[in-house]
Tab-separated table of C-alpha atoms and ligand atoms in Angstrom:
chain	number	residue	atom	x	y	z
G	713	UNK	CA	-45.279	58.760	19.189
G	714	UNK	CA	-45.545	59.512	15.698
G	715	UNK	CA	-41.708	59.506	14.918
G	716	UNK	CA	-41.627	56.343	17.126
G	717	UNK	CA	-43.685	55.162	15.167
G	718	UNK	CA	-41.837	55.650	11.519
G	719	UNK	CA	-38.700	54.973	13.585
G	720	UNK	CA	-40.040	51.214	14.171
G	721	UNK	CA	-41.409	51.190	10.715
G	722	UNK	CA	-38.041	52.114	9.028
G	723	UNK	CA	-36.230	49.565	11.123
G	724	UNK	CA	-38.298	46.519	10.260
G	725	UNK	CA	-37.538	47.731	6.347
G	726	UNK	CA	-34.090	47.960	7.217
G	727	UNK	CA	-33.847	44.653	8.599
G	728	UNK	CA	-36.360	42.716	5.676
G	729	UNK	CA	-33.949	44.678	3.000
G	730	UNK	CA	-30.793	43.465	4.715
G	731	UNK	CA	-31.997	39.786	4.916
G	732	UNK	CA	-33.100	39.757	1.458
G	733	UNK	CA	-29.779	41.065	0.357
G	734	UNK	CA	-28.180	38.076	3.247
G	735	UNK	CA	-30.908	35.166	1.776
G	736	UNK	CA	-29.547	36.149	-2.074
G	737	UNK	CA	-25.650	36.037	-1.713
G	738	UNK	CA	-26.557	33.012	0.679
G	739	UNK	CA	-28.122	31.062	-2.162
G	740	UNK	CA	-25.460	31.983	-4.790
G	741	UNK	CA	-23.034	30.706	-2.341
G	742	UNK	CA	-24.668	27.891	-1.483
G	743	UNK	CA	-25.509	26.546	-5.401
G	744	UNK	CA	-21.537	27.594	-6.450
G	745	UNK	CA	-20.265	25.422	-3.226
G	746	UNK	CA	-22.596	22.656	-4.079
G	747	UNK	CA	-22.039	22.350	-7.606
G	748	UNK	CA	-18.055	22.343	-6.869
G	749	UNK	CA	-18.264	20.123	-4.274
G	750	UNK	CA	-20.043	17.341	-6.149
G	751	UNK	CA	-17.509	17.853	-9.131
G	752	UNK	CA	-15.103	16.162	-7.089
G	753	UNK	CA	-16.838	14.064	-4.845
G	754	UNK	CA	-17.164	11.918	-8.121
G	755	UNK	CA	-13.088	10.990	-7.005
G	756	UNK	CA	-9.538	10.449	-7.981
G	757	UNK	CA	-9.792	7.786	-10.971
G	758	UNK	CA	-10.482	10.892	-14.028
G	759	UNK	CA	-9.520	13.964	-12.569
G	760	UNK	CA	-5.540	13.039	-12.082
G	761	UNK	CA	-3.874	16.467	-11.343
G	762	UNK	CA	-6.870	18.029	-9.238
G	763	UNK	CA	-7.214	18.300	-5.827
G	764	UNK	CA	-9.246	15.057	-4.811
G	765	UNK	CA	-11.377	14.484	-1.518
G	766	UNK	CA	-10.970	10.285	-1.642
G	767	UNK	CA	-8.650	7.871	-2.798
G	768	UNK	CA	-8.684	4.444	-2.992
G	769	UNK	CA	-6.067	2.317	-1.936
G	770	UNK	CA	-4.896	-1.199	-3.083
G	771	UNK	CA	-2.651	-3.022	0.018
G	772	UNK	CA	-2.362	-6.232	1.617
G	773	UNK	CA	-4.729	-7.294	4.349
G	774	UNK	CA	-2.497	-9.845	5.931
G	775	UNK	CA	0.758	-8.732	5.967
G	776	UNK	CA	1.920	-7.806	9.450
G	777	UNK	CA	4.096	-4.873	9.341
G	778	UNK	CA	3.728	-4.622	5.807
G	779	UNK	CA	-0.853	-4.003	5.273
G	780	UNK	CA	-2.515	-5.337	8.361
G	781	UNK	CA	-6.282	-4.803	8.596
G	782	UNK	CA	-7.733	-5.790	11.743
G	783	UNK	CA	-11.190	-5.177	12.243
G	784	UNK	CA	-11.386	-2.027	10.812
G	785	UNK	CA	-7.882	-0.575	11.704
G	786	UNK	CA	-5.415	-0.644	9.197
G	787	UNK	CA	-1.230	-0.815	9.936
G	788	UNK	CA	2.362	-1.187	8.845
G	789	UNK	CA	4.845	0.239	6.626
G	790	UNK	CA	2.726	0.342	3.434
G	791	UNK	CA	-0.814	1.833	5.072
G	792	UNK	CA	2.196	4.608	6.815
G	793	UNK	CA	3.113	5.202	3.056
G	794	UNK	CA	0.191	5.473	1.623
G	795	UNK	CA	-1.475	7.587	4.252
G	796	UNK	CA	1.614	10.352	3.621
G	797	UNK	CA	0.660	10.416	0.148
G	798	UNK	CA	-2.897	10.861	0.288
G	799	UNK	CA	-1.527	13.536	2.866
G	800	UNK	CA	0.448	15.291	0.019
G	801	UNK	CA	-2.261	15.026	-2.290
G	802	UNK	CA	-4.572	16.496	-0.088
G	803	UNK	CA	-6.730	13.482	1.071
G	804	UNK	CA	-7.081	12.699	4.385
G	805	UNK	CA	-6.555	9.566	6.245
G	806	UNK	CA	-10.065	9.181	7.091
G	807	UNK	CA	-11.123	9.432	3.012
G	808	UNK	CA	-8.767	6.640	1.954
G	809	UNK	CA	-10.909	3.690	0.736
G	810	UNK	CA	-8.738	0.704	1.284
G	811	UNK	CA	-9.410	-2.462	-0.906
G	812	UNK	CA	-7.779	-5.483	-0.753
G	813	UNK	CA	-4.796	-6.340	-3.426
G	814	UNK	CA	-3.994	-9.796	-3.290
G	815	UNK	CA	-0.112	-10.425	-5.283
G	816	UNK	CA	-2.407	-11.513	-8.495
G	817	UNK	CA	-4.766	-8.816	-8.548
G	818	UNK	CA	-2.994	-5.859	-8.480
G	819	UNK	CA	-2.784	-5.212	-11.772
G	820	UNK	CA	-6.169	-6.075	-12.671
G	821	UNK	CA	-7.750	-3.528	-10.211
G	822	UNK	CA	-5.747	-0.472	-11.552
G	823	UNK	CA	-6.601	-1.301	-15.189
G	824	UNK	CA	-10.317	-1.533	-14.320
G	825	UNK	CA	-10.298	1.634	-12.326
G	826	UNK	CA	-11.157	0.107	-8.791
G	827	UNK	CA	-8.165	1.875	-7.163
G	828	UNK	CA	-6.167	4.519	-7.805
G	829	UNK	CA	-3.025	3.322	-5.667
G	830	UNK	CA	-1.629	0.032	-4.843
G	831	UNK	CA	0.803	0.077	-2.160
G	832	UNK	CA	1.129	-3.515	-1.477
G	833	UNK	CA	4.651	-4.777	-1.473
G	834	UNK	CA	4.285	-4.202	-4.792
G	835	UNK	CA	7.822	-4.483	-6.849
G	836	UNK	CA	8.517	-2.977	-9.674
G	837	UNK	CA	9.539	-5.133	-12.970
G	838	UNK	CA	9.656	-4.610	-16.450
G	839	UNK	CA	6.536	-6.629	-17.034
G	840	UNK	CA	4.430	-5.519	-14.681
G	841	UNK	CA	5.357	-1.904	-16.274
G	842	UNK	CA	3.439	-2.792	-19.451
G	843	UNK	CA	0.317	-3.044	-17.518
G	844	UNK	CA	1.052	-0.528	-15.036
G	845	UNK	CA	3.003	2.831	-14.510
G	846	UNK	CA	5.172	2.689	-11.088
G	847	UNK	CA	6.270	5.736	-8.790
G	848	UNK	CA	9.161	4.827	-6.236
G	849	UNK	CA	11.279	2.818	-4.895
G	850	UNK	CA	9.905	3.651	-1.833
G	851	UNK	CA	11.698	0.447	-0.245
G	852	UNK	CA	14.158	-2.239	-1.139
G	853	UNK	CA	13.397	-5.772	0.256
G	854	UNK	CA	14.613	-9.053	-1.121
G	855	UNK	CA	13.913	-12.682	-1.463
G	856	UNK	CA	13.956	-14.923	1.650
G	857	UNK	CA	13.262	-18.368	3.166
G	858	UNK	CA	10.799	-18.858	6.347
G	859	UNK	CA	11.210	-22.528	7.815
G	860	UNK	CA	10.166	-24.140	11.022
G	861	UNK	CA	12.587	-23.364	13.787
G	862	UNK	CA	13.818	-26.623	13.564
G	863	UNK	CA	14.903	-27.026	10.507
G	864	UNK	CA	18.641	-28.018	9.773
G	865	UNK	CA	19.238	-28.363	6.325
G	866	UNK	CA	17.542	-25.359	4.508
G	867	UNK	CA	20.185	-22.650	4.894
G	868	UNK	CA	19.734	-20.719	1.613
G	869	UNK	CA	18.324	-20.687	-2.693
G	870	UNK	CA	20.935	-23.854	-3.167
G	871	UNK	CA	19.768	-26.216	-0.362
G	872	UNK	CA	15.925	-26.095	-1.737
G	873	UNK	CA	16.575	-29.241	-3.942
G	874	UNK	CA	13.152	-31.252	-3.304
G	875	UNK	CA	11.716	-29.089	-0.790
G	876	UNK	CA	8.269	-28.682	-0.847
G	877	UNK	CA	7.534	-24.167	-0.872
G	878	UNK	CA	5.015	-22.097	-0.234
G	879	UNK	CA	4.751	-18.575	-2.277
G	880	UNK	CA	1.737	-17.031	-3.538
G	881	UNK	CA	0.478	-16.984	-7.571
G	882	UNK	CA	1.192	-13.657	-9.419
G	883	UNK	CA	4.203	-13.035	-7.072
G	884	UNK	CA	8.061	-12.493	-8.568
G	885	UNK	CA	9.218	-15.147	-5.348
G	886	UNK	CA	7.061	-17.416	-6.892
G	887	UNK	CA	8.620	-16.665	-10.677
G	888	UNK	CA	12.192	-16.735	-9.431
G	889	UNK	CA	11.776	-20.303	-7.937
G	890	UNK	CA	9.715	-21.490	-11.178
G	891	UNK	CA	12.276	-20.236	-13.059
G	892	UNK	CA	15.734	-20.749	-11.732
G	893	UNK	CA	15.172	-23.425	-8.924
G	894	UNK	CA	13.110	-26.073	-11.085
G	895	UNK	CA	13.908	-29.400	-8.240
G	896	UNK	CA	12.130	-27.262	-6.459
G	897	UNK	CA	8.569	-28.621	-5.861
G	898	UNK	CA	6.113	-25.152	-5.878
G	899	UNK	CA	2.863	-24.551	-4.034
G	900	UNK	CA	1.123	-21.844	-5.322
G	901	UNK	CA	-1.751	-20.176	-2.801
G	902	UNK	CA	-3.750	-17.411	-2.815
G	903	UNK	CA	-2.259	-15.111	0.157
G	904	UNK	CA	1.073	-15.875	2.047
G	905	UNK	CA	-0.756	-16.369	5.252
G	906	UNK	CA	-2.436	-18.997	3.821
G	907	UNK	CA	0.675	-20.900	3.937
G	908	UNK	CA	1.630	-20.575	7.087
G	909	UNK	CA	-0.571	-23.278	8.633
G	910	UNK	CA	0.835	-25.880	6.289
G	911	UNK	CA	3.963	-24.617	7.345
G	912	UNK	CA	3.675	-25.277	10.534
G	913	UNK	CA	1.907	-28.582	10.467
G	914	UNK	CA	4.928	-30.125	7.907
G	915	UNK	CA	2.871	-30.165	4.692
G	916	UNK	CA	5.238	-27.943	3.695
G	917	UNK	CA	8.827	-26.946	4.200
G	918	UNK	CA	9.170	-23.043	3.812
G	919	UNK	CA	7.589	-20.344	2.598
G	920	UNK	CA	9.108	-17.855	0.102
G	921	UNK	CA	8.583	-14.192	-0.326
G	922	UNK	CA	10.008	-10.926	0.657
G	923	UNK	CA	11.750	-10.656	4.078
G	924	UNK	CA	9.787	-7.999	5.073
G	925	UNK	CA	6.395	-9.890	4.872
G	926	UNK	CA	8.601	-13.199	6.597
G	927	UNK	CA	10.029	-11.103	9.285
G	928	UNK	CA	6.169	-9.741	9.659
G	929	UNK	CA	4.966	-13.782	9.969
G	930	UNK	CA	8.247	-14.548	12.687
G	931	UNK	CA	7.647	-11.593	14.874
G	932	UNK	CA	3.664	-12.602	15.486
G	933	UNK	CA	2.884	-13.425	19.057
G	934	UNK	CA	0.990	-16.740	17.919
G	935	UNK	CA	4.452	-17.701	16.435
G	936	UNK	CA	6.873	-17.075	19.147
G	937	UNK	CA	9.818	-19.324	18.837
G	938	UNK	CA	8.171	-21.690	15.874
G	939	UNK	CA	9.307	-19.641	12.970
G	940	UNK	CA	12.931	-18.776	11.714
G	941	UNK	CA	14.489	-16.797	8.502
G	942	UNK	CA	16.915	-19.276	6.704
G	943	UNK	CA	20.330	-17.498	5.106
G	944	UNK	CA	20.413	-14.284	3.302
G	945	UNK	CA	18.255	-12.370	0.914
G	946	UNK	CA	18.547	-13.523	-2.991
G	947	UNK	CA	17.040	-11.202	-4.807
G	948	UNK	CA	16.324	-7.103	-5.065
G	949	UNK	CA	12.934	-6.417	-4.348
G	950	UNK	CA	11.730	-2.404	-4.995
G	951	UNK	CA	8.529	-1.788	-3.836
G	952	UNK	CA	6.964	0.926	-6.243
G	953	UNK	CA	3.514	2.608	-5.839
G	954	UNK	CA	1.707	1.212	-8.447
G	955	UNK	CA	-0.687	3.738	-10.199
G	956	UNK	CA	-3.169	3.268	-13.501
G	957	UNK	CA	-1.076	2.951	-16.713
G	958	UNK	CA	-0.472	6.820	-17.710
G	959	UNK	CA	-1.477	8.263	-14.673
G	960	UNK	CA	-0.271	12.128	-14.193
G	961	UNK	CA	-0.831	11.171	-10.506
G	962	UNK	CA	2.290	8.926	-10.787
G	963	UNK	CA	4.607	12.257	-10.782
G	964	UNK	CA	2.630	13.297	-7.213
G	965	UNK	CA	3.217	10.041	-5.957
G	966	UNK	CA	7.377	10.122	-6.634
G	967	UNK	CA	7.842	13.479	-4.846
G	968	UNK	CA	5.509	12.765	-2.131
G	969	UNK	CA	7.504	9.763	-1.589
G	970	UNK	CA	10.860	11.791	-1.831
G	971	UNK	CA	9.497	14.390	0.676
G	972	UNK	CA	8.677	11.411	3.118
G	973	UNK	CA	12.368	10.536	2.946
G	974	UNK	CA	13.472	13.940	3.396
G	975	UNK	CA	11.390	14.750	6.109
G	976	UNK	CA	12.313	11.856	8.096
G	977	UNK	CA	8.725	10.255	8.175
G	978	UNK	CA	10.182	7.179	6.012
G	979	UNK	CA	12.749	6.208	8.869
G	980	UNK	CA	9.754	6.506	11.403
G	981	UNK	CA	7.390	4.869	9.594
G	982	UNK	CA	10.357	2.044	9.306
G	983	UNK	CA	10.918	1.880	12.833
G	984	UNK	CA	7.292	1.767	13.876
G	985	UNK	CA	6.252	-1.423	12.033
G	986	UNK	CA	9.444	-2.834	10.728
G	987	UNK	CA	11.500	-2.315	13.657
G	988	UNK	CA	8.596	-4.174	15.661
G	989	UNK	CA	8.910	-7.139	13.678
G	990	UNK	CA	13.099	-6.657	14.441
G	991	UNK	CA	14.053	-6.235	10.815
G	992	UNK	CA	16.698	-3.743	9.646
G	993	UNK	CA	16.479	-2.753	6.548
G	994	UNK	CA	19.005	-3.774	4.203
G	995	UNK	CA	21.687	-1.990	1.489
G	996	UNK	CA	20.040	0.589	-0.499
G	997	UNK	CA	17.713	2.078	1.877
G	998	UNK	CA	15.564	4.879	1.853
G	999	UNK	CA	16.151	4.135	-2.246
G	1000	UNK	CA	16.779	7.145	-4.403
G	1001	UNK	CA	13.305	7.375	-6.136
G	1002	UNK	CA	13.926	7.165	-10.023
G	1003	UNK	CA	10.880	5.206	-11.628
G	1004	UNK	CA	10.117	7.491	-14.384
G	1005	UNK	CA	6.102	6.728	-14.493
G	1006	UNK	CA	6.238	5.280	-17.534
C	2308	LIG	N1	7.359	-8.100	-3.770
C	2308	LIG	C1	6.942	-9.303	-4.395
C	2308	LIG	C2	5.929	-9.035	-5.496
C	2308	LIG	O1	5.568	-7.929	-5.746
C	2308	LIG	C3	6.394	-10.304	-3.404
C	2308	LIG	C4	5.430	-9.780	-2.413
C	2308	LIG	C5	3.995	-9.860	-2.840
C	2308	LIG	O2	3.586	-10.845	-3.469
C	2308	LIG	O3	3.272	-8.928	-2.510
C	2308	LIG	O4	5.509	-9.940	-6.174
């Protein structure tokens, strides 16, 4: 009885020792995990380089095929791009803040740090590169013409001679047709969907932009059979990834682009929300990627 007793005794010190030992490394563990945890739940925007648990992510809302957000599902090309580069920088789909980047704003919300990405049918150009530094081409589009299905006489760039267009401010359509088409008589909106009502009710006789976004606009359900593309593409159109001026993200962003070509996920992503909309991407494509980030 005695030794059963010391026997019972020495057990219960046995087990207080070991869970004092347990309840110690436990709370070392615990304050290390903690403190390194909240280090980078702070985000992407100062840490470029680390491994980051968020991003956020400028693309278009209304775009069908292109940045779709219905409800709170988000589709096409650009959300498939952007989701395999949070992928090779380590954030998952479900961490990706997505913010609206209207064709004006894009600039504006990388230089005051309210996203870390835009992938919004973004294209590259010389100007925009003073604001912003560009990874990519991750896709080569170009200038096109969306007119009623009816229409006769607009057939291409050189037939727009008093037409009344559509194209959105802060957009390069928009500059080309200030620029080089000036009988042309300009509309400027806020969103290219926005146009597409006064397209359809005459106000106005086609809508410029990319023919990606276009083919997005013909292919919709509510548009069967109202909507056609006129003539060929005019201009070259490469879509970059838009990052904050300097970024050392921009270097992730160009090989997790090239690895999306290699690894075939580019040509699905394509045919999953391009190829429903029937477009085929033109010469060039997948582009060789050869922004420099600057
Ligand atoms: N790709 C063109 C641009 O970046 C037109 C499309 C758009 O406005 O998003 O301006």
């Amino acid at each position: 009885m005695f030794i059963r007793r010391l026997g019972a005794i020495g057990a219960v010190a046995a087990l207080t020792f070991t869970m004092a030992a347990c309840g110690s490394d436990d709370t070392t563990d615990t304050a290390d995990g903690g403190d390194t945890g909240t280090g980078e739940d702070t985000g992407a925007g100062g840490d470029d380089g680390a491994m980051m648990d968020s991003l956020r992510i400028g693309i278009k809302f209304d775009q069908p095929g292109l940045g779709l957000r219905e409800g709170d599902a988000y589709t096409g090309f650009d959300v498939q791009v952007a989701e395999y580069i949070a992928g090779q920088l380590g954030v998952d789909a479900a961490n990706i803040e997505w913010v609206e980047a209207p064709s004006a704003q894009r600039e504006t919300l990388l230089e005051t740090d309210q996203v870390d990405l835009v992938v919004a049918t973004y294209s590259i150009t010389d100007e925009r590169k003073e604001r912003v530094s560009f990874a990519g081409p991750y896709f080569i589009a170009g200038q096109g013409l969306l007119v009623r299905a009816d229409e006769t006489e607009i057939t291409g760039p050189d037939t727009l001679e008093g037409k009344v267009l559509c194209s959105v401010t802060g957009s390069t359509p928009a500059q080309r047709i200030a620029d080089e088409y000036p009988g042309v008589q300009l509309q400027e909106y806020g969103t290219y969907s926005e146009c597409l009502p006064a397209l359809l009710s005459g106000q106005i006789d086609a809508i410029t932009t990319d023919d990606t976004i276009l083919a997005g606009y013909a292919a919709q359900d509510q548009y069967a059979g109202q909507l056609k593309l006129a003539g060929e593409p005019f201009s070259e159109e490469r879509y970059g990834v838009g990052t904050q001026k300097g970024s050392e993200l921009c270097q992730e962003v160009n090989a997790a682009i090239e690895a999306m070509i290699e690894e075939g996920a580019w040509e699905q992503a394509v045919q999953d929300t391009l190829g429903a909309a029937d477009f085929t991407p033109g010469p060039g494509n997948p582009p060789e990627v050869v922004e420099d980030c600057a």
